[in-house]
Amino acid sequence: MIDLRSDTITKPTEDMRKAAYEAEVGDDVYGEDPSVNRLEEAAAEMLGKEAALFVTSGTQGNQIAILTHCQPGNEIILEADSHIFYYESGAASAFAGVQTRTIKGKRGAMDPEEVMYALRGEDQHYPETGLICLENTHNRAGGAVLPIKNIMKIYNIGKEHHIPVHIDGARLFNAAAALDKPAGELAQYCDTVQVCLSKGLGAPVGSILAGSKEFISSARKWRKRLGGGLRQAGILAAPGLYALTQMQERLSEDHENALFLAGKLSEISGLRIENQVDTNIIVADVKGLNMDSVQFVERLKHEGVLSGTFGHSSVRFVTHYDVSRKEIEKAILAIQRAAG
Ligand code: TLP
């Protein structure tokens, strides 16, 4: 089976397993796990922030950010198709008690002016705006990279109005690879950023939440409240550090594979590629095949390829470390058969 459902399915490499096996550990709730401390220091430095926190998942990192930045009754501004709004099971309202104000973006990027007009004033009828969230790369926009200028403009608007900006950077390293810029440069226009170690970088578990020292010390308490204070977590942090330092450079291979795959899929009659392929995500519309996405995904599974439904007639393919160019070539043949 060739698994193109997500880059979350990547399995730890031999070196990561070795790093986990050999990890020096301690009790991280006491702040005594050297492997976790090393990972947090390296990640903070890489992202250009004062401090960082190792969290269990991207969802937990985003939710801790919202909980730390906001008060119940606040409103958060985020893109209409963002992961926090679309895929986090309503966690922002369930845990932080905030309401969401969505803005439809273009290729995942919200118009800074619209963000500015969405900020709430002093009127007693209004909730207070507590946070602006961006997503880079933007998953549902097909792995689109946000223009740095767009991020900068929104950050400056936030600053002017004393509203913090959080970046859901689950795939920030993909954006960095696509722009050929260090991740820290992309994270400079935000107060806090969450990056996943367990997607394209291939670590088995975990994300990083980075920000100011003060922010991270409150975030640490929220992580504890949520049951995310782990003990000998160095077993997870050591492969995470390996992923962070050794796996970034190869992300462009995934992007090249995605472009190659998209090019071949666009030649299949009845299949339409919906997104501009910036990184490792391809979204294909299967309407022209007289099938819906569930039917197509099922048919493709019988041909030996796993993909994901992404809407009524949209199917998502994600390239990653565990799928080689050879397997991409095999996948193309399987997709041709499923479409035929
Ligand atoms: N995305 C997953 C699914 O949840 C949809 C995927 O397969 O793409 N932010 C973004 C932008 C994400 O894409 C994801 C995961 C997360 C946050 C959450 O990360 P985890 O799965 O670690 O909680």
mmCIF file of C-alpha atoms and ligand atoms in Angstrom:
data_model
loop_
_atom_site.group_PDB
_atom_site.id
_atom_site.type_symbol
_atom_site.label_atom_id
_atom_site.label_comp_id
_atom_site.label_asym_id
_atom_site.label_seq_id
_atom_site.Cartn_x
_atom_site.Cartn_y
_atom_site.Cartn_z
ATOM 1 C CA MET A 1 0.000 0.000 0.000
ATOM 2 C CA ILE A 2 1.308 3.465 -0.898
ATOM 3 C CA ASP A 3 0.067 5.809 1.796
ATOM 4 C CA LEU A 4 -0.515 9.363 0.599
ATOM 5 C CA ARG A 5 -3.154 10.223 3.232
ATOM 6 C CA SER A 6 -0.882 12.478 5.235
ATOM 7 C CA ASP A 7 2.697 13.247 6.222
ATOM 8 C CA THR A 8 1.622 12.365 9.782
ATOM 9 C CA ILE A 9 1.987 8.683 8.906
ATOM 10 C CA THR A 10 5.791 8.828 8.539
ATOM 11 C CA LYS A 11 7.496 6.263 10.746
ATOM 12 C CA PRO A 12 10.632 7.072 12.782
ATOM 13 C CA THR A 13 13.880 6.330 10.957
ATOM 14 C CA GLU A 14 16.539 3.981 12.338
ATOM 15 C CA ASP A 15 18.488 6.997 13.601
ATOM 16 C CA MET A 16 15.410 8.326 15.393
ATOM 17 C CA ARG A 17 14.800 4.957 17.025
ATOM 18 C CA LYS A 18 18.428 4.887 18.103
ATOM 19 C CA ALA A 19 18.135 8.419 19.506
ATOM 20 C CA ALA A 20 15.039 7.344 21.475
ATOM 21 C CA TYR A 21 16.807 4.232 22.777
ATOM 22 C CA GLU A 22 19.868 6.110 23.888
ATOM 23 C CA ALA A 23 18.075 9.229 25.176
ATOM 24 C CA GLU A 24 19.230 10.624 28.474
ATOM 25 C CA VAL A 25 16.036 11.115 30.498
ATOM 26 C CA GLY A 26 14.694 12.622 33.715
ATOM 27 C CA ASP A 27 11.345 13.840 35.005
ATOM 28 C CA ASP A 28 10.286 16.657 32.698
ATOM 29 C CA VAL A 29 7.606 17.919 35.099
ATOM 30 C CA TYR A 30 10.550 18.754 37.412
ATOM 31 C CA GLY A 31 12.283 20.300 34.373
ATOM 32 C CA GLU A 32 14.925 17.575 34.700
ATOM 33 C CA ASP A 33 14.790 15.781 31.381
ATOM 34 C CA PRO A 34 18.001 16.758 29.564
ATOM 35 C CA SER A 35 16.724 15.561 26.170
ATOM 36 C CA VAL A 36 13.542 17.642 26.448
ATOM 37 C CA ASN A 37 15.546 20.646 27.612
ATOM 38 C CA ARG A 38 17.925 20.289 24.680
ATOM 39 C CA LEU A 39 15.032 20.047 22.225
ATOM 40 C CA GLU A 40 13.257 23.080 23.695
ATOM 41 C CA GLU A 41 16.439 25.174 23.613
ATOM 42 C CA ALA A 42 17.293 24.191 20.046
ATOM 43 C CA ALA A 43 13.728 24.826 18.848
ATOM 44 C CA ALA A 44 13.517 28.238 20.542
ATOM 45 C CA GLU A 45 16.771 29.271 18.921
ATOM 46 C CA MET A 46 15.760 27.983 15.509
ATOM 47 C CA LEU A 47 12.424 29.824 15.678
ATOM 48 C CA GLY A 48 13.970 33.034 17.023
ATOM 49 C CA LYS A 49 11.935 32.978 20.245
ATOM 50 C CA GLU A 50 13.037 33.242 23.883
ATOM 51 C CA ALA A 51 11.625 29.907 24.963
ATOM 52 C CA ALA A 52 9.844 26.784 23.749
ATOM 53 C CA LEU A 53 7.696 24.010 25.137
ATOM 54 C CA PHE A 54 7.514 20.393 23.960
ATOM 55 C CA VAL A 55 3.836 19.420 23.635
ATOM 56 C CA THR A 56 2.133 16.191 22.680
ATOM 57 C CA SER A 57 0.612 17.306 19.378
ATOM 58 C CA GLY A 58 -0.076 20.195 17.050
ATOM 59 C CA THR A 59 -3.616 20.419 18.346
ATOM 60 C CA GLN A 60 -2.405 20.619 21.935
ATOM 61 C CA GLY A 61 0.134 23.316 20.979
ATOM 62 C CA ASN A 62 -2.496 25.438 19.241
ATOM 63 C CA GLN A 63 -4.996 25.024 22.059
ATOM 64 C CA ILE A 64 -2.427 25.875 24.738
ATOM 65 C CA ALA A 65 -1.608 29.009 22.732
ATOM 66 C CA ILE A 66 -5.282 30.035 22.686
ATOM 67 C CA LEU A 67 -5.713 29.224 26.393
ATOM 68 C CA THR A 68 -2.613 31.220 27.317
ATOM 69 C CA HIS A 69 -3.333 34.258 25.145
ATOM 70 C CA CYS A 70 -7.100 34.519 25.756
ATOM 71 C CA GLN A 71 -9.794 34.829 28.412
ATOM 72 C CA PRO A 72 -13.191 33.085 28.180
ATOM 73 C CA GLY A 73 -15.569 35.271 26.184
ATOM 74 C CA ASN A 74 -12.810 36.562 23.896
ATOM 75 C CA GLU A 75 -13.054 36.345 20.131
ATOM 76 C CA ILE A 76 -10.235 34.938 18.021
ATOM 77 C CA ILE A 77 -9.751 35.810 14.366
ATOM 78 C CA LEU A 78 -8.729 33.010 12.051
ATOM 79 C CA GLU A 79 -8.974 31.887 8.460
ATOM 80 C CA ALA A 80 -12.252 30.198 7.525
ATOM 81 C CA ASP A 81 -10.600 26.928 6.517
ATOM 82 C CA SER A 82 -7.882 26.919 9.183
ATOM 83 C CA HIS A 83 -7.053 23.738 11.070
ATOM 84 C CA ILE A 84 -7.939 25.339 14.416
ATOM 85 C CA PHE A 85 -11.415 26.144 13.110
ATOM 86 C CA TYR A 86 -12.003 23.150 10.869
ATOM 87 C CA TYR A 87 -10.224 20.199 12.449
ATOM 88 C CA GLU A 88 -9.750 20.669 16.188
ATOM 89 C CA SER A 89 -13.128 19.303 17.287
ATOM 90 C CA GLY A 90 -14.347 22.689 18.531
ATOM 91 C CA ALA A 91 -11.571 22.682 21.153
ATOM 92 C CA ALA A 92 -11.207 26.479 21.210
ATOM 93 C CA SER A 93 -14.780 26.858 22.463
ATOM 94 C CA ALA A 94 -14.735 23.689 24.587
ATOM 95 C CA PHE A 95 -11.540 24.572 26.509
ATOM 96 C CA ALA A 96 -10.730 28.273 26.193
ATOM 97 C CA GLY A 97 -14.376 29.390 25.953
ATOM 98 C CA VAL A 98 -13.590 31.716 23.065
ATOM 99 C CA GLN A 99 -15.701 32.362 20.004
ATOM 100 C CA THR A 100 -14.269 32.281 16.522
ATOM 101 C CA ARG A 101 -14.469 34.979 13.880
ATOM 102 C CA THR A 102 -13.496 33.559 10.518
ATOM 103 C CA ILE A 103 -12.240 35.409 7.454
ATOM 104 C CA LYS A 104 -12.071 33.712 4.079
ATOM 105 C CA GLY A 105 -8.535 33.929 2.763
ATOM 106 C CA LYS A 106 -6.944 33.689 -0.673
ATOM 107 C CA ARG A 107 -4.721 30.616 -0.779
ATOM 108 C CA GLY A 108 -4.934 30.616 3.008
ATOM 109 C CA ALA A 109 -3.889 34.242 3.418
ATOM 110 C CA MET A 110 -6.360 36.631 5.049
ATOM 111 C CA ASP A 111 -6.534 40.186 3.740
ATOM 112 C CA PRO A 112 -4.820 42.340 6.412
ATOM 113 C CA GLU A 113 -7.459 45.067 5.989
ATOM 114 C CA GLU A 114 -10.246 42.586 6.659
ATOM 115 C CA VAL A 115 -8.392 41.440 9.759
ATOM 116 C CA MET A 116 -8.113 45.043 10.902
ATOM 117 C CA TYR A 117 -11.827 45.702 10.386
ATOM 118 C CA ALA A 118 -12.680 42.507 12.275
ATOM 119 C CA LEU A 119 -10.924 43.707 15.446
ATOM 120 C CA ARG A 120 -13.463 44.638 18.085
ATOM 121 C CA GLY A 121 -13.724 48.067 19.649
ATOM 122 C CA GLU A 122 -14.682 49.088 23.172
ATOM 123 C CA ASP A 123 -18.487 48.849 22.823
ATOM 124 C CA GLN A 124 -19.976 46.823 25.688
ATOM 125 C CA HIS A 125 -21.867 44.652 23.187
ATOM 126 C CA TYR A 126 -18.642 43.296 21.751
ATOM 127 C CA PRO A 127 -16.386 40.474 22.832
ATOM 128 C CA GLU A 128 -12.743 41.479 23.089
ATOM 129 C CA THR A 129 -10.467 40.254 20.321
ATOM 130 C CA GLY A 130 -7.954 38.033 22.104
ATOM 131 C CA LEU A 131 -5.865 36.568 19.307
ATOM 132 C CA ILE A 132 -5.234 36.450 15.577
ATOM 133 C CA CYS A 133 -4.252 33.018 14.220
ATOM 134 C CA LEU A 134 -2.462 32.339 10.935
ATOM 135 C CA GLU A 135 -1.601 28.981 9.376
ATOM 136 C CA ASN A 136 1.618 28.393 7.400
ATOM 137 C CA THR A 137 1.628 26.313 5.291
ATOM 138 C CA HIS A 138 -2.133 26.327 5.003
ATOM 139 C CA ASN A 139 -3.423 22.772 4.946
ATOM 140 C CA ARG A 140 -6.867 23.198 3.389
ATOM 141 C CA ALA A 141 -5.486 25.716 0.913
ATOM 142 C CA GLY A 142 -3.413 22.789 -0.397
ATOM 143 C CA GLY A 143 -0.190 23.418 1.516
ATOM 144 C CA ALA A 144 -0.057 27.050 0.358
ATOM 145 C CA VAL A 145 2.828 29.155 1.647
ATOM 146 C CA LEU A 146 1.733 32.479 3.153
ATOM 147 C CA PRO A 147 3.564 35.464 1.659
ATOM 148 C CA ILE A 148 5.932 36.890 4.312
ATOM 149 C CA LYS A 149 4.594 40.384 3.580
ATOM 150 C CA ASN A 150 1.064 39.244 4.417
ATOM 151 C CA ILE A 151 2.216 37.828 7.763
ATOM 152 C CA MET A 152 4.171 40.998 8.501
ATOM 153 C CA LYS A 153 1.202 43.253 7.761
ATOM 154 C CA ILE A 154 -1.133 41.268 10.000
ATOM 155 C CA TYR A 155 1.464 41.148 12.771
ATOM 156 C CA ASN A 156 1.893 44.930 12.592
ATOM 157 C CA ILE A 157 -1.873 45.428 12.778
ATOM 158 C CA GLY A 158 -1.956 43.125 15.806
ATOM 159 C CA LYS A 159 0.870 45.044 17.451
ATOM 160 C CA GLU A 160 -0.772 48.394 16.844
ATOM 161 C CA HIS A 161 -3.926 47.141 18.570
ATOM 162 C CA HIS A 162 -2.155 45.059 21.254
ATOM 163 C CA ILE A 163 -3.545 41.787 19.871
ATOM 164 C CA PRO A 164 -1.117 38.854 19.796
ATOM 165 C CA VAL A 165 -0.580 36.792 16.653
ATOM 166 C CA HIS A 166 -0.155 33.006 16.755
ATOM 167 C CA ILE A 167 1.068 30.967 13.792
ATOM 168 C CA ASP A 168 -0.082 27.383 13.430
ATOM 169 C CA GLY A 169 3.128 26.300 11.762
ATOM 170 C CA ALA A 170 2.407 22.570 11.736
ATOM 171 C CA ARG A 171 4.194 22.659 8.357
ATOM 172 C CA LEU A 172 6.279 25.813 8.828
ATOM 173 C CA PHE A 173 9.407 23.928 7.783
ATOM 174 C CA ASN A 174 7.739 23.091 4.469
ATOM 175 C CA ALA A 175 7.090 26.805 3.969
ATOM 176 C CA ALA A 176 10.715 27.536 4.877
ATOM 177 C CA ALA A 177 11.968 24.914 2.414
ATOM 178 C CA ALA A 178 9.712 26.247 -0.357
ATOM 179 C CA LEU A 179 10.969 29.813 0.167
ATOM 180 C CA ASP A 180 14.526 28.656 0.845
ATOM 181 C CA LYS A 181 14.555 30.711 4.032
ATOM 182 C CA PRO A 182 15.276 29.724 7.619
ATOM 183 C CA ALA A 183 12.146 28.945 9.651
ATOM 184 C CA GLY A 184 13.104 31.704 12.112
ATOM 185 C CA GLU A 185 12.632 34.283 9.387
ATOM 186 C CA LEU A 186 9.057 33.111 8.849
ATOM 187 C CA ALA A 187 8.359 33.082 12.579
ATOM 188 C CA GLN A 188 9.650 36.585 13.236
ATOM 189 C CA TYR A 189 6.255 38.209 12.627
ATOM 190 C CA CYS A 190 4.311 36.474 15.358
ATOM 191 C CA ASP A 191 4.185 36.323 19.132
ATOM 192 C CA THR A 192 3.864 32.552 19.277
ATOM 193 C CA VAL A 193 4.305 29.683 16.869
ATOM 194 C CA GLN A 194 3.493 25.990 16.928
ATOM 195 C CA VAL A 195 5.527 23.617 14.764
ATOM 196 C CA CYS A 196 4.962 19.874 14.338
ATOM 197 C CA LEU A 197 7.870 17.461 14.578
ATOM 198 C CA SER A 198 5.652 14.563 13.589
ATOM 199 C CA LYS A 199 4.657 15.582 10.056
ATOM 200 C CA GLY A 200 7.165 15.990 7.234
ATOM 201 C CA LEU A 201 10.092 15.896 9.679
ATOM 202 C CA GLY A 202 9.094 12.343 10.547
ATOM 203 C CA ALA A 203 9.355 12.298 14.361
ATOM 204 C CA PRO A 204 6.995 9.809 16.000
ATOM 205 C CA VAL A 205 5.279 12.279 18.347
ATOM 206 C CA GLY A 206 5.214 15.903 19.341
ATOM 207 C CA SER A 207 5.147 19.573 18.571
ATOM 208 C CA ILE A 208 6.857 22.697 19.803
ATOM 209 C CA LEU A 209 5.160 25.849 21.026
ATOM 210 C CA ALA A 210 7.514 28.832 21.097
ATOM 211 C CA GLY A 211 7.210 32.399 22.370
ATOM 212 C CA SER A 212 8.441 34.741 25.082
ATOM 213 C CA LYS A 213 9.756 33.347 28.391
ATOM 214 C CA GLU A 214 6.745 34.746 30.200
ATOM 215 C CA PHE A 215 4.323 33.220 27.711
ATOM 216 C CA ILE A 216 5.988 29.804 27.839
ATOM 217 C CA SER A 217 5.901 29.714 31.622
ATOM 218 C CA SER A 218 2.090 30.256 31.568
ATOM 219 C CA ALA A 219 1.791 27.801 28.674
ATOM 220 C CA ARG A 220 3.638 25.194 30.760
ATOM 221 C CA LYS A 221 0.918 25.479 33.373
ATOM 222 C CA TRP A 222 -1.801 25.039 30.737
ATOM 223 C CA ARG A 223 0.009 21.986 29.413
ATOM 224 C CA LYS A 224 -0.050 20.541 32.937
ATOM 225 C CA ARG A 225 -3.765 21.338 33.336
ATOM 226 C CA LEU A 226 -4.465 19.494 30.103
ATOM 227 C CA GLY A 227 -2.555 16.443 31.292
ATOM 228 C CA GLY A 228 0.311 17.108 28.911
ATOM 229 C CA GLY A 229 3.048 17.180 31.564
ATOM 230 C CA LEU A 230 4.980 14.052 30.659
ATOM 231 C CA ARG A 231 7.657 12.430 32.794
ATOM 232 C CA GLN A 232 10.621 10.728 31.005
ATOM 233 C CA ALA A 233 9.616 12.469 27.805
ATOM 234 C CA GLY A 234 13.194 12.492 26.540
ATOM 235 C CA ILE A 235 12.390 9.197 24.827
ATOM 236 C CA LEU A 236 10.135 11.275 22.544
ATOM 237 C CA ALA A 237 12.174 14.471 22.557
ATOM 238 C CA ALA A 238 15.393 12.813 21.352
ATOM 239 C CA PRO A 239 13.927 11.642 18.016
ATOM 240 C CA GLY A 240 12.187 15.034 17.892
ATOM 241 C CA LEU A 241 15.535 16.809 18.103
ATOM 242 C CA TYR A 242 16.940 14.516 15.444
ATOM 243 C CA ALA A 243 13.960 15.368 13.203
ATOM 244 C CA LEU A 244 14.376 19.079 13.826
ATOM 245 C CA THR A 245 18.060 19.163 13.038
ATOM 246 C CA GLN A 246 18.475 16.422 10.397
ATOM 247 C CA MET A 247 15.225 16.159 8.459
ATOM 248 C CA GLN A 248 14.524 19.703 7.292
ATOM 249 C CA GLU A 249 16.849 19.674 4.336
ATOM 250 C CA ARG A 250 15.127 16.790 2.613
ATOM 251 C CA LEU A 251 11.641 18.372 2.655
ATOM 252 C CA SER A 252 12.225 19.805 -0.817
ATOM 253 C CA GLU A 253 12.300 16.213 -2.124
ATOM 254 C CA ASP A 254 8.678 15.855 -0.964
ATOM 255 C CA HIS A 255 7.844 19.097 -2.759
ATOM 256 C CA GLU A 256 9.481 17.885 -5.972
ATOM 257 C CA ASN A 257 7.540 14.618 -5.720
ATOM 258 C CA ALA A 258 4.300 16.549 -5.193
ATOM 259 C CA LEU A 259 4.916 18.720 -8.264
ATOM 260 C CA PHE A 260 5.756 15.648 -10.341
ATOM 261 C CA LEU A 261 2.629 13.837 -9.117
ATOM 262 C CA ALA A 262 0.402 16.868 -9.720
ATOM 263 C CA GLY A 263 1.773 17.255 -13.251
ATOM 264 C CA LYS A 264 0.940 13.643 -14.084
ATOM 265 C CA LEU A 265 -2.487 13.770 -12.429
ATOM 266 C CA SER A 266 -3.428 16.871 -14.388
ATOM 267 C CA GLU A 267 -3.028 14.785 -17.576
ATOM 268 C CA ILE A 268 -5.742 12.348 -16.429
ATOM 269 C CA SER A 269 -9.008 13.229 -18.086
ATOM 270 C CA GLY A 270 -11.752 14.017 -15.546
ATOM 271 C CA LEU A 271 -9.263 14.846 -12.772
ATOM 272 C CA ARG A 272 -8.571 18.497 -12.012
ATOM 273 C CA ILE A 273 -5.817 19.748 -9.719
ATOM 274 C CA GLU A 274 -7.398 22.414 -7.510
ATOM 275 C CA ASN A 275 -4.367 23.970 -5.879
ATOM 276 C CA GLN A 276 -1.124 25.583 -6.888
ATOM 277 C CA VAL A 277 1.334 23.043 -5.502
ATOM 278 C CA ASP A 278 3.733 25.047 -3.317
ATOM 279 C CA THR A 279 4.779 22.236 -1.002
ATOM 280 C CA ASN A 280 3.761 18.607 -0.331
ATOM 281 C CA ILE A 281 -0.037 18.707 -0.679
ATOM 282 C CA ILE A 282 -2.125 18.094 -3.788
ATOM 283 C CA VAL A 283 -5.886 18.505 -3.904
ATOM 284 C CA ALA A 284 -7.665 16.901 -6.857
ATOM 285 C CA ASP A 285 -11.276 17.432 -7.890
ATOM 286 C CA VAL A 286 -12.842 14.159 -9.058
ATOM 287 C CA LYS A 287 -16.238 15.534 -10.180
ATOM 288 C CA GLY A 288 -15.288 14.981 -13.813
ATOM 289 C CA LEU A 289 -14.979 11.249 -13.128
ATOM 290 C CA ASN A 290 -18.643 11.081 -12.090
ATOM 291 C CA MET A 291 -17.644 9.986 -8.618
ATOM 292 C CA ASP A 292 -17.609 11.656 -5.264
ATOM 293 C CA SER A 293 -14.474 11.736 -3.152
ATOM 294 C CA VAL A 294 -15.531 8.805 -0.942
ATOM 295 C CA GLN A 295 -16.070 6.596 -3.982
ATOM 296 C CA PHE A 296 -12.779 7.631 -5.564
ATOM 297 C CA VAL A 297 -10.768 7.119 -2.366
ATOM 298 C CA GLU A 298 -12.312 3.648 -1.990
ATOM 299 C CA ARG A 299 -11.566 2.732 -5.597
ATOM 300 C CA LEU A 300 -8.019 3.946 -5.279
ATOM 301 C CA LYS A 301 -7.557 1.894 -2.132
ATOM 302 C CA HIS A 302 -8.355 -1.208 -4.153
ATOM 303 C CA GLU A 303 -5.577 -0.164 -6.533
ATOM 304 C CA GLY A 304 -3.097 0.016 -3.625
ATOM 305 C CA VAL A 305 -3.006 3.737 -2.852
ATOM 306 C CA LEU A 306 -4.371 5.496 0.214
ATOM 307 C CA SER A 307 -5.590 9.080 -0.118
ATOM 308 C CA GLY A 308 -7.948 11.265 1.892
ATOM 309 C CA THR A 309 -11.324 12.860 1.237
ATOM 310 C CA PHE A 310 -11.059 16.635 1.407
ATOM 311 C CA GLY A 311 -14.607 17.694 0.588
ATOM 312 C CA HIS A 312 -17.498 16.308 -1.424
ATOM 313 C CA SER A 313 -15.504 15.939 -4.608
ATOM 314 C CA SER A 314 -11.984 16.762 -3.414
ATOM 315 C CA VAL A 315 -9.266 14.242 -2.645
ATOM 316 C CA ARG A 316 -5.985 15.055 -0.890
ATOM 317 C CA PHE A 317 -2.610 13.471 -1.599
ATOM 318 C CA VAL A 318 0.355 14.277 0.652
ATOM 319 C CA THR A 319 3.935 13.394 -0.229
ATOM 320 C CA HIS A 320 6.397 12.552 2.536
ATOM 321 C CA TYR A 321 9.574 10.774 3.569
ATOM 322 C CA ASP A 322 8.073 7.281 3.493
ATOM 323 C CA VAL A 323 7.077 7.510 -0.183
ATOM 324 C CA SER A 324 9.910 7.460 -2.726
ATOM 325 C CA ARG A 325 9.833 8.739 -6.322
ATOM 326 C CA LYS A 326 9.505 5.119 -7.474
ATOM 327 C CA GLU A 327 6.396 4.685 -5.343
ATOM 328 C CA ILE A 328 5.032 7.981 -6.646
ATOM 329 C CA GLU A 329 5.396 6.562 -10.149
ATOM 330 C CA LYS A 330 3.511 3.424 -9.070
ATOM 331 C CA ALA A 331 0.857 5.600 -7.430
ATOM 332 C CA ILE A 332 0.340 7.490 -10.700
ATOM 333 C CA LEU A 333 -0.405 4.229 -12.521
ATOM 334 C CA ALA A 334 -2.830 3.222 -9.762
ATOM 335 C CA ILE A 335 -4.583 6.607 -9.901
ATOM 336 C CA GLN A 336 -4.873 6.285 -13.697
ATOM 337 C CA ARG A 337 -6.519 2.880 -13.215
ATOM 338 C CA ALA A 338 -8.894 4.167 -10.530
ATOM 339 C CA ALA A 339 -9.895 7.060 -12.777
ATOM 340 C CA GLY A 340 -10.409 4.863 -15.841
HETATM 341 N N1 TLP B 1 -3.370 17.869 10.251
HETATM 342 C C1 TLP B 1 -3.754 16.511 9.934
HETATM 343 C C2 TLP B 1 -5.249 16.308 10.173
HETATM 344 O O1 TLP B 1 -5.577 16.744 11.444
HETATM 345 C C3 TLP B 1 -6.120 17.013 9.201
HETATM 346 C C4 TLP B 1 -3.357 16.198 8.506
HETATM 347 O O2 TLP B 1 -3.360 15.010 8.163
HETATM 348 O O3 TLP B 1 -3.040 17.132 7.754
HETATM 349 N N2 TLP B 1 -2.290 22.319 12.243
HETATM 350 C C5 TLP B 1 -2.293 21.910 10.965
HETATM 351 C C6 TLP B 1 -2.167 22.906 9.881
HETATM 352 C C7 TLP B 1 -2.415 20.546 10.670
HETATM 353 O O4 TLP B 1 -2.440 20.161 9.407
HETATM 354 C C8 TLP B 1 -2.523 19.618 11.726
HETATM 355 C C9 TLP B 1 -2.711 18.146 11.462
HETATM 356 C C10 TLP B 1 -2.500 20.104 13.042
HETATM 357 C C11 TLP B 1 -2.382 21.465 13.262
HETATM 358 C C12 TLP B 1 -2.660 19.196 14.236
HETATM 359 O O5 TLP B 1 -1.578 18.383 14.461
HETATM 360 P P1 TLP B 1 -1.740 17.041 15.350
HETATM 361 O O6 TLP B 1 -2.298 16.010 14.420
HETATM 362 O O7 TLP B 1 -0.345 16.756 15.780
HETATM 363 O O8 TLP B 1 -2.639 17.362 16.472
#
